[in-house]
């Protein structure tokens, strides 16, 4: 049995690749900037380059020591055909990613939606170990959703399922790149909080958050409002409260549909930890349809953080063999 697999987490900002052993530990990892927009072929070349460099650094052979390469990518991913049918954030359609990568690499390549890969990572090596029904939510550029049902990735009959970020929480709300309006990720992703904070700061030029970013709106991120809230700022507090209400709204929808044993929340915003979860749980306890049940969904912080996508992608072969 070959000792390693490579997992690739293809994101809108970075492409990350890791050398993963049989115990789901990352032996080494590399990343490069995604630099969108760019042609599909350039992304393929970057992924191949990362895989080759990982093997070079570990003195391994791609053909002899690597069992497979798994790639988690945003979009509607048909894992059976190896085709990314639609990726809204990259604006790619019918991208034959697995075939293209197998032409570049001397090993099998498996692909999956990036949020599904992250969910699998948490299931096999993270916060969802031991659960048969789990959901992983990643708060990043968008909102990724991965669903595990009876130990298997759920993606629907057409491999387009689990796009939880594109469920609507406000009808006729903010326009989304997917073509709908009011999608959850337009209110509760890290990018949404960043954009809302910038908009609020423009309306309030004397607010303390301007000092925290030294007058540069480009330095605003999802943490800016949380820091302001902790400092007692009224505007920062308002932004965080509205953000948590939107985040909890989508989570309650997920719970009411799937009633998973556990929901793992990852992404940069999850670094807010238990104080964030306490506020979310208070809303869930008020609105969850099964709030009177003896068995309630647990909401926890994902354990693997930024490694979930890499570990899950490296474990894809076991899902499909």
JSON list of N, CA and C in Angstrom, two decimals, residues 16 38 53 57 61 66 119 130 206 248 267 308-309 318:
[
{"chain": "A", "resi": 16, "resn": "UNK", "atom": "N", "xyz": [-4.09, 25.30, -1.64]},
{"chain": "A", "resi": 16, "resn": "UNK", "atom": "CA", "xyz": [-3.27, 24.65, -0.62]},
{"chain": "A", "resi": 16, "resn": "UNK", "atom": "C", "xyz": [-3.20, 23.16, -0.91]},
{"chain": "A", "resi": 38, "resn": "UNK", "atom": "N", "xyz": [-8.43, 33.79, -13.87]},
{"chain": "A", "resi": 38, "resn": "UNK", "atom": "CA", "xyz": [-7.37, 33.23, -14.73]},
{"chain": "A", "resi": 38, "resn": "UNK", "atom": "C", "xyz": [-7.91, 31.98, -15.41]},
{"chain": "A", "resi": 53, "resn": "UNK", "atom": "N", "xyz": [6.15, 19.58, -6.06]},
{"chain": "A", "resi": 53, "resn": "UNK", "atom": "CA", "xyz": [7.06, 20.16, -5.09]},
{"chain": "A", "resi": 53, "resn": "UNK", "atom": "C", "xyz": [6.96, 19.45, -3.74]},
{"chain": "A", "resi": 57, "resn": "UNK", "atom": "N", "xyz": [10.23, 17.70, -2.01]},
{"chain": "A", "resi": 57, "resn": "UNK", "atom": "CA", "xyz": [10.71, 18.04, -0.67]},
{"chain": "A", "resi": 57, "resn": "UNK", "atom": "C", "xyz": [10.79, 16.83, 0.24]},
{"chain": "A", "resi": 61, "resn": "UNK", "atom": "N", "xyz": [8.22, 9.74, -4.84]},
{"chain": "A", "resi": 61, "resn": "UNK", "atom": "CA", "xyz": [7.83, 9.67, -6.24]},
{"chain": "A", "resi": 61, "resn": "UNK", "atom": "C", "xyz": [6.31, 9.74, -6.34]},
{"chain": "A", "resi": 66, "resn": "UNK", "atom": "N", "xyz": [2.60, 7.87, -3.98]},
{"chain": "A", "resi": 66, "resn": "UNK", "atom": "CA", "xyz": [1.36, 8.60, -3.78]},
{"chain": "A", "resi": 66, "resn": "UNK", "atom": "C", "xyz": [0.20, 7.75, -4.29]},
{"chain": "A", "resi": 119, "resn": "UNK", "atom": "N", "xyz": [-15.99, 18.65, 5.19]},
{"chain": "A", "resi": 119, "resn": "UNK", "atom": "CA", "xyz": [-16.86, 17.86, 6.06]},
{"chain": "A", "resi": 119, "resn": "UNK", "atom": "C", "xyz": [-16.30, 16.46, 6.25]},
{"chain": "A", "resi": 130, "resn": "UNK", "atom": "N", "xyz": [-16.94, 9.83, 15.02]},
{"chain": "A", "resi": 130, "resn": "UNK", "atom": "CA", "xyz": [-17.89, 9.08, 15.83]},
{"chain": "A", "resi": 130, "resn": "UNK", "atom": "C", "xyz": [-19.35, 9.37, 15.51]},
{"chain": "A", "resi": 206, "resn": "UNK", "atom": "N", "xyz": [-16.30, 58.83, 11.87]},
{"chain": "A", "resi": 206, "resn": "UNK", "atom": "CA", "xyz": [-15.65, 59.07, 13.15]},
{"chain": "A", "resi": 206, "resn": "UNK", "atom": "C", "xyz": [-15.55, 57.81, 14.00]},
{"chain": "A", "resi": 248, "resn": "UNK", "atom": "N", "xyz": [-27.20, 32.39, 12.48]},
{"chain": "A", "resi": 248, "resn": "UNK", "atom": "CA", "xyz": [-28.08, 31.46, 13.19]},
{"chain": "A", "resi": 248, "resn": "UNK", "atom": "C", "xyz": [-29.31, 31.10, 12.37]},
{"chain": "A", "resi": 267, "resn": "UNK", "atom": "N", "xyz": [-13.68, 27.98, 9.25]},
{"chain": "A", "resi": 267, "resn": "UNK", "atom": "CA", "xyz": [-13.43, 29.24, 8.58]},
{"chain": "A", "resi": 267, "resn": "UNK", "atom": "C", "xyz": [-12.94, 30.29, 9.57]},
{"chain": "A", "resi": 308, "resn": "UNK", "atom": "N", "xyz": [-8.86, 20.94, 7.29]},
{"chain": "A", "resi": 308, "resn": "UNK", "atom": "CA", "xyz": [-9.97, 20.02, 7.03]},
{"chain": "A", "resi": 308, "resn": "UNK", "atom": "C", "xyz": [-10.10, 19.69, 5.55]},
{"chain": "A", "resi": 309, "resn": "UNK", "atom": "N", "xyz": [-9.99, 20.71, 4.70]},
{"chain": "A", "resi": 309, "resn": "UNK", "atom": "CA", "xyz": [-10.14, 20.48, 3.27]},
{"chain": "A", "resi": 309, "resn": "UNK", "atom": "C", "xyz": [-9.05, 19.60, 2.71]},
{"chain": "A", "resi": 318, "resn": "UNK", "atom": "N", "xyz": [-11.15, 6.65, -0.56]},
{"chain": "A", "resi": 318, "resn": "UNK", "atom": "CA", "xyz": [-11.89, 5.65, 0.22]},
{"chain": "A", "resi": 318, "resn": "UNK", "atom": "C", "xyz": [-13.39, 5.80, 0.06]}
]
